[in-house]
Amino acid sequence: MRVLILTNRVPFPPNSGYPIVVYNTIKGLLKLGVEISVFSINASKYKVDVDDIYDPIHDQINFYSYNIDTDVNIWGAFFNIFSNQSYNVSRYFDMDAAKLLSNILKEQEFDIVQFEGLFVVPYLDIVKEQSKAKLIYRAHNIEFEVWERLAAREGFRPRRKYLEFLSRRLKNYETEQINRFDQVFAISNPDRQNILRMGCLTRLDVFPVALDFQNYHADLSKISFPTLFHLGAMDWRPNREGLEWFLDEVWPDIEKLSGELRFYIAGKNMQKEFFDYDSENLIVEGEIFDAVEFMNSKAIMIVPLLFGTGMRVKIIEGMAIQKCIIATSMAAEGINYKNGKDILIADTPDEFYRAILQCITQPNKWREIGLNARKTAEKHHDINGNAERMLAIYNALTTS
C-alpha cells in the first residue's frame, strides 16, 4: 500500500495539535508496513527548517516540502473580496508548489492520497489530473464554524462583518469540495454530524486523535500540589480568549482559596498581555521544551475554551498522563467522557470554582479522575487501533 499524505504544515516536530495528529497517523501506518510519502506546505507561520529534522519517523518516509508565505496581506485580502475564492484557503496555493506535487505524482504511483485538512484541498485538481489514487479528505475542524463563532464574538461591527464574509466563503468552499473525495474522515462525532449537514454523500468515518501511549507515562512523584495549569498555543484566538475569560472571571476568586495554590500558564507565542497577570500565585512560563514533562509536574489541567471545533489534542494528552482535567463542554466536545468520572465539566465561573475547590480539598478525587481518564484515552485514542482501522478502509477503497 502506497500512500501520499498532503499537509498544510510540516508535521515535525509533533509539538502541537495538527502535527501530533498527522505524525501519529504516519507512525501507526508505518508499523503496518504502509509505504508513506508526505508533501507538506511549509507555511510561514509555522516554518520549520527541514534540514534540521532529526526524527526516526522522518527517516522512514519520502518527504517533500515547499515554503509558502501564508501571512495575511492587506492588499491580498482586499483584492480577494472581488474574487470568488476563500482568502483563508487561497493563501495556501502556490503554482510552484503545485508543479512540485505534479512531478511527484508523475514519477510515482499511489494507492491513496490523503488530504490532511481544508488548506491543502486547493491541490485536489492537480492530484485528480495526475493520479488514479483513491482520495481521502480528513477534516481536522469544520473551518467555517470556527470563523462563524469568531464573528459572533466580535464586538467591532466592521470587523464582525468581514469575519462573517470570510466564514461564508469558507462554508461555500467546504460544501463544494466535500463530495469530490472517495472518503471523508471526521475527527469527532459532532464534526461528523456537521459534515452530514453540509450535504456529504460520500463514505464518512470518524478517526479521533490517536496517541502512542508508550510516550505518556504518569509520574505522581513529580506532581506539585496544589497546582493548576493551562497549556496551549496562544496565537490561536479560541485559546487566547478562553484563558483571558478564566483569568478575569474565575481566577481572582480561586486565588483566594489558598496561599499555596499556584497556576502555571505555558504555550507557544505567549501574548504580552498574559505576562501582565504574572504574580506570586500565577506563573507565566511561555513556550516550554517538553510538554509531557510540564504536565507531569502539575496536578489539575484547566481548559476554558469558549468556542472552536474539532478535538483538543492537549486534553487527550492530559488524559494519557492521568491528569484531572477541568474543561468547558465546548473544550471537551467530541471526546467520549463521563462528567465527574474521567473529566470535570465547568461552563461558568461558579462551576469552575466548585470543581477546583473539590479537587483541592479532596486530593483522592483528582487522582481517581486522572486514573479513569487514562483508561478512557487508551480505549478510544490508541495509535495502533486507529491505524489498523484506517488501513482496512484503504484496502476496501482500493479493491472496490
XYZ file of C-alpha atoms in Angstrom:
400
model
C 0.000 0.000 0.000
C 1.485 3.313 -1.138
C 0.038 6.442 0.453
C 0.720 10.128 -0.210
C -0.266 12.467 2.618
C -0.688 16.188 1.923
C -0.300 18.539 4.905
C -0.644 22.301 5.356
C 2.303 22.423 7.726
C 5.351 20.273 8.385
C 4.427 17.574 10.946
C 7.882 17.653 12.538
C 8.343 18.108 15.404
C 4.963 16.832 16.688
C 4.604 19.582 19.301
C 1.033 20.838 18.808
C -2.382 19.598 17.729
C -2.205 19.298 13.933
C 1.385 17.936 13.745
C 0.615 15.399 16.502
C -2.440 14.078 14.644
C -0.571 13.775 11.332
C 2.631 12.415 12.898
C 0.812 9.658 14.770
C -1.161 8.763 11.653
C 2.130 8.284 9.798
C 3.694 6.388 12.694
C 0.776 3.989 13.056
C 0.598 3.230 9.330
C 4.358 2.659 9.088
C 4.072 -0.036 11.761
C 1.628 -1.852 9.473
C 4.009 -1.781 6.519
C 2.417 1.075 4.589
C 4.815 2.994 2.337
C 4.341 6.680 3.181
C 5.215 9.810 1.236
C 4.441 13.248 2.666
C 4.096 16.536 0.784
C 3.991 19.481 3.198
C 3.293 23.142 2.719
C 5.946 24.750 4.915
C 3.730 27.672 5.915
C 5.469 30.855 7.042
C 3.511 30.984 10.304
C 4.850 27.584 11.375
C 8.010 27.447 9.288
C 10.359 24.568 10.021
C 13.972 24.258 8.901
C 13.541 20.908 7.165
C 17.306 20.369 7.085
C 17.271 20.232 10.878
C 14.651 17.493 11.213
C 16.093 14.610 13.198
C 13.346 12.082 13.763
C 13.238 8.313 13.110
C 9.792 8.624 11.519
C 11.084 11.243 9.077
C 13.831 8.821 8.047
C 11.248 6.149 7.151
C 9.193 8.235 4.706
C 9.659 10.080 1.428
C 9.352 13.697 2.476
C 8.791 16.737 0.271
C 8.062 20.303 1.293
C 7.590 23.721 -0.252
C 7.901 27.069 1.509
C 4.893 29.370 1.108
C 4.294 32.787 2.643
C 0.786 32.327 4.065
C 0.790 35.505 6.155
C -2.226 37.765 5.823
C -1.583 40.569 3.338
C -3.811 43.653 3.482
C -3.806 44.156 -0.283
C -4.273 40.460 -0.912
C -7.231 40.383 1.445
C -8.716 43.483 -0.208
C -8.475 42.218 -3.793
C -9.756 38.797 -2.726
C -13.103 40.444 -1.885
C -13.682 40.883 -5.623
C -12.930 37.234 -6.409
C -14.977 34.114 -5.683
C -12.258 32.426 -3.640
C -11.886 31.902 0.096
C -8.943 34.033 1.238
C -8.310 31.659 4.155
C -7.731 28.807 1.709
C -6.230 30.532 -1.350
C -3.192 31.735 0.635
C -2.001 28.106 0.745
C -1.935 27.629 -3.021
C 1.233 28.315 -4.993
C 1.864 27.405 -8.630
C 5.432 26.278 -7.985
C 4.255 24.056 -5.132
C 1.617 22.648 -7.498
C 4.323 21.881 -10.086
C 6.419 20.053 -7.487
C 3.399 17.994 -6.433
C 2.546 17.292 -10.078
C 6.062 15.963 -10.703
C 5.845 13.700 -7.661
C 2.563 12.264 -8.942
C 4.006 11.765 -12.458
C 7.059 9.921 -11.140
C 5.287 7.740 -8.568
C 2.050 5.804 -8.332
C -0.026 5.917 -5.158
C -2.976 3.869 -3.988
C -4.246 6.571 -1.628
C -3.804 10.341 -1.489
C -4.928 11.744 1.860
C -5.600 15.467 2.300
C -4.970 16.475 5.918
C -7.259 19.457 6.354
C -9.003 22.018 4.184
C -5.944 24.120 3.361
C -4.400 21.503 1.049
C -7.648 20.923 -0.857
C -6.697 23.622 -3.449
C -4.296 20.971 -4.813
C -7.139 18.494 -5.426
C -7.411 19.255 -9.146
C -3.671 18.637 -9.602
C -3.996 15.250 -7.897
C -7.059 14.293 -9.951
C -5.229 15.175 -13.170
C -2.082 13.213 -12.365
C -3.207 10.247 -10.256
C -5.735 7.419 -10.246
C -5.395 7.026 -6.472
C -8.397 6.953 -4.170
C -8.805 10.329 -2.478
C -9.466 10.922 1.209
C -10.249 14.198 2.948
C -9.597 14.436 6.681
C -11.401 17.289 8.397
C -9.379 18.398 11.411
C -12.007 21.086 12.069
C -15.159 22.402 10.487
C -13.273 25.504 9.458
C -16.179 27.793 8.629
C -17.749 27.160 12.049
C -14.614 28.448 13.778
C -14.922 31.695 11.833
C -18.674 31.920 12.413
C -18.065 31.738 16.138
C -15.257 34.270 15.901
C -17.616 36.645 14.096
C -20.370 36.127 16.667
C -17.983 37.150 19.459
C -16.577 40.202 17.666
C -17.845 43.494 19.085
C -16.385 45.845 16.463
C -19.034 45.880 13.704
C -16.806 46.341 10.597
C -14.514 43.534 11.732
C -17.510 41.331 12.553
C -18.934 41.883 9.063
C -15.620 40.929 7.469
C -15.345 37.782 9.624
C -18.891 36.842 8.593
C -17.853 37.331 4.966
C -14.822 35.050 5.445
C -16.930 32.374 7.150
C -19.481 32.398 4.288
C -16.703 31.973 1.725
C -15.238 29.118 3.766
C -18.626 27.436 4.139
C -19.238 27.602 0.397
C -15.798 26.159 -0.312
C -16.072 23.325 2.220
C -19.553 22.424 0.992
C -18.480 22.431 -2.663
C -15.424 20.225 -2.054
C -16.741 17.652 0.403
C -18.231 15.293 -2.226
C -15.214 15.354 -4.533
C -13.473 12.678 -2.450
C -13.884 8.914 -2.220
C -13.835 9.012 1.571
C -14.055 11.595 4.342
C -12.633 11.270 7.855
C -14.106 13.394 10.647
C -12.150 13.852 13.864
C -15.183 13.566 16.165
C -18.825 12.525 16.119
C -20.105 16.121 16.434
C -17.963 17.058 13.423
C -19.352 14.025 11.582
C -22.873 15.330 12.128
C -21.846 18.774 10.897
C -20.308 17.269 7.755
C -23.528 15.366 7.065
C -25.472 18.619 7.406
C -23.137 20.105 4.801
C -24.538 17.569 2.345
C -21.813 14.927 2.454
C -22.872 11.933 0.348
C -19.568 10.078 0.248
C -18.290 7.499 2.755
C -17.765 9.101 6.136
C -15.954 7.675 9.182
C -14.666 9.089 12.456
C -10.964 8.950 13.308
C -10.267 10.746 16.581
C -6.893 11.960 17.845
C -4.591 8.964 18.342
C -1.616 8.724 20.702
C 1.263 6.320 21.220
C 0.773 5.617 24.923
C 4.329 4.358 25.279
C 5.299 8.057 25.202
C 2.943 9.069 28.013
C 3.843 7.919 31.495
C 2.342 9.465 34.619
C 4.853 10.127 37.388
C 2.909 11.048 40.515
C 6.136 11.625 42.442
C 6.826 14.719 40.310
C 3.476 16.421 40.969
C 3.487 19.632 42.946
C 0.198 20.163 44.814
C -1.900 22.270 44.861
C -1.215 23.365 41.278
C -3.306 24.250 38.254
C -2.012 24.616 34.711
C -3.072 25.702 31.239
C -1.142 24.663 28.140
C -1.975 25.838 24.629
C -0.761 27.853 21.651
C -1.598 31.488 22.316
C -1.638 32.522 18.666
C -4.905 30.591 18.307
C -7.683 33.005 19.214
C -10.019 30.496 20.949
C -7.199 29.561 23.357
C -6.361 33.205 23.985
C -9.913 34.380 24.613
C -10.745 31.385 26.785
C -7.735 31.976 29.007
C -8.473 35.712 29.235
C -12.013 34.896 30.372
C -10.725 32.493 33.022
C -8.153 34.949 34.338
C -10.675 37.789 34.530
C -13.803 35.941 35.670
C -12.588 32.901 37.605
C -9.002 33.258 38.829
C -9.487 36.212 41.234
C -11.764 34.068 43.445
C -9.686 30.899 43.002
C -6.522 32.710 44.071
C -8.092 33.391 47.472
C -8.639 29.693 48.206
C -5.077 29.026 49.324
C -1.861 30.975 49.600
C -0.040 27.834 48.409
C -2.085 27.437 45.229
C -0.130 28.065 42.014
C -1.452 28.469 38.469
C 1.058 27.864 35.643
C 0.421 29.103 32.094
C 2.507 27.838 29.175
C 2.314 27.701 25.404
C 3.847 28.905 22.158
C 3.569 32.536 21.100
C 2.514 33.743 24.529
C 0.966 37.187 24.116
C 2.468 40.097 26.060
C -0.770 40.834 27.949
C -0.616 37.492 29.765
C 2.686 38.414 31.390
C 0.836 41.339 32.981
C -1.109 38.787 35.059
C 2.114 37.319 36.453
C 2.180 37.235 40.267
C 3.380 35.093 43.145
C 0.491 32.676 42.584
C 0.270 32.904 38.787
C 3.367 31.950 36.821
C 3.511 32.632 33.069
C 6.168 30.393 31.527
C 5.627 30.953 27.802
C 6.897 28.286 25.417
C 8.219 25.122 27.046
C 10.586 22.476 25.735
C 8.806 19.319 26.958
C 5.003 19.422 27.242
C 4.743 15.966 28.824
C 7.301 16.843 31.496
C 5.480 20.115 32.183
C 2.126 18.373 32.571
C 3.609 15.632 34.703
C 4.742 18.155 37.305
C 1.305 19.776 37.778
C -1.915 18.431 39.294
C -5.005 19.884 37.618
C -5.412 20.895 33.972
C -7.624 23.877 33.111
C -9.138 24.152 29.605
C -11.557 27.133 29.490
C -12.247 27.077 25.738
C -15.331 29.095 24.784
C -15.541 28.250 21.077
C -13.911 26.073 18.435
C -14.469 22.779 16.609
C -12.568 19.527 16.221
C -10.934 17.775 19.165
C -8.484 19.202 21.698
C -5.284 17.182 21.386
C -3.916 18.603 24.654
C -6.926 17.209 26.552
C -6.255 13.725 25.160
C -2.576 14.097 26.114
C -3.580 15.234 29.594
C -5.845 12.201 29.966
C -2.962 9.966 28.857
C -0.814 11.326 31.715
C -3.634 10.780 34.258
C -4.417 14.461 34.671
C -7.584 15.607 36.330
C -8.978 17.958 33.675
C -11.484 20.724 34.316
C -12.803 21.920 30.971
C -15.739 23.641 29.363
C -18.209 21.457 27.483
C -17.002 23.188 24.307
C -13.386 22.179 25.023
C -14.380 18.564 25.634
C -16.655 18.375 22.577
C -16.182 15.153 20.644
C -14.408 13.310 23.472
C -16.047 10.224 24.984
C -16.242 11.187 28.644
C -18.477 10.952 31.679
C -18.611 14.169 33.670
C -17.400 13.539 37.202
C -15.745 10.236 36.297
C -12.903 10.948 33.840
C -13.214 14.729 33.472
C -14.910 17.648 35.228
C -17.060 19.941 33.090
C -17.394 23.610 34.059
C -19.027 26.272 31.888
C -19.481 29.133 34.366
C -17.198 30.857 36.892
C -19.182 29.242 39.717
C -18.814 25.765 38.208
C -15.066 26.237 37.776
C -14.794 27.493 41.355
C -16.651 24.495 42.781
C -14.726 21.984 40.648
C -11.333 23.425 41.609
C -12.341 23.637 45.273
C -13.402 19.982 45.196
C -10.053 18.910 43.738
C -8.024 20.965 46.215
C -9.917 19.761 49.283
C -10.299 16.145 48.104
C -6.936 15.057 46.613
C -8.185 11.493 46.156
C -10.881 12.824 43.824
C -8.491 14.310 41.265
C -6.281 11.220 41.431
C -9.277 8.970 40.745
C -10.429 11.111 37.823
C -6.906 11.014 36.391
C -6.795 7.208 36.533
C -10.176 6.952 34.821
C -9.075 9.481 32.203
C -6.109 7.308 31.234
C -8.388 4.270 30.790
C -10.772 6.291 28.612
C -7.931 7.616 26.473
C -6.462 4.133 25.972
C -9.864 2.790 24.927
C -10.670 5.448 22.317
C -7.368 7.016 21.225
C -4.815 4.252 20.723
C -2.497 4.744 17.753
C -2.461 1.063 16.805
C -6.222 0.544 16.729
C -6.707 3.722 14.712
C -4.055 2.733 12.172
C -5.484 -0.763 11.715
C -8.954 0.644 11.095
C -7.583 3.242 8.660
C -5.650 0.621 6.692
C -8.796 -1.523 6.477
C -10.578 1.420 4.832
C -7.649 1.920 2.443
C -7.887 -1.727 1.428
C -11.645 -1.533 0.971
C -11.339 1.582 -1.208
C -8.611 0.171 -3.447
C -10.337 -3.184 -4.005
C -13.840 -1.843 -4.647
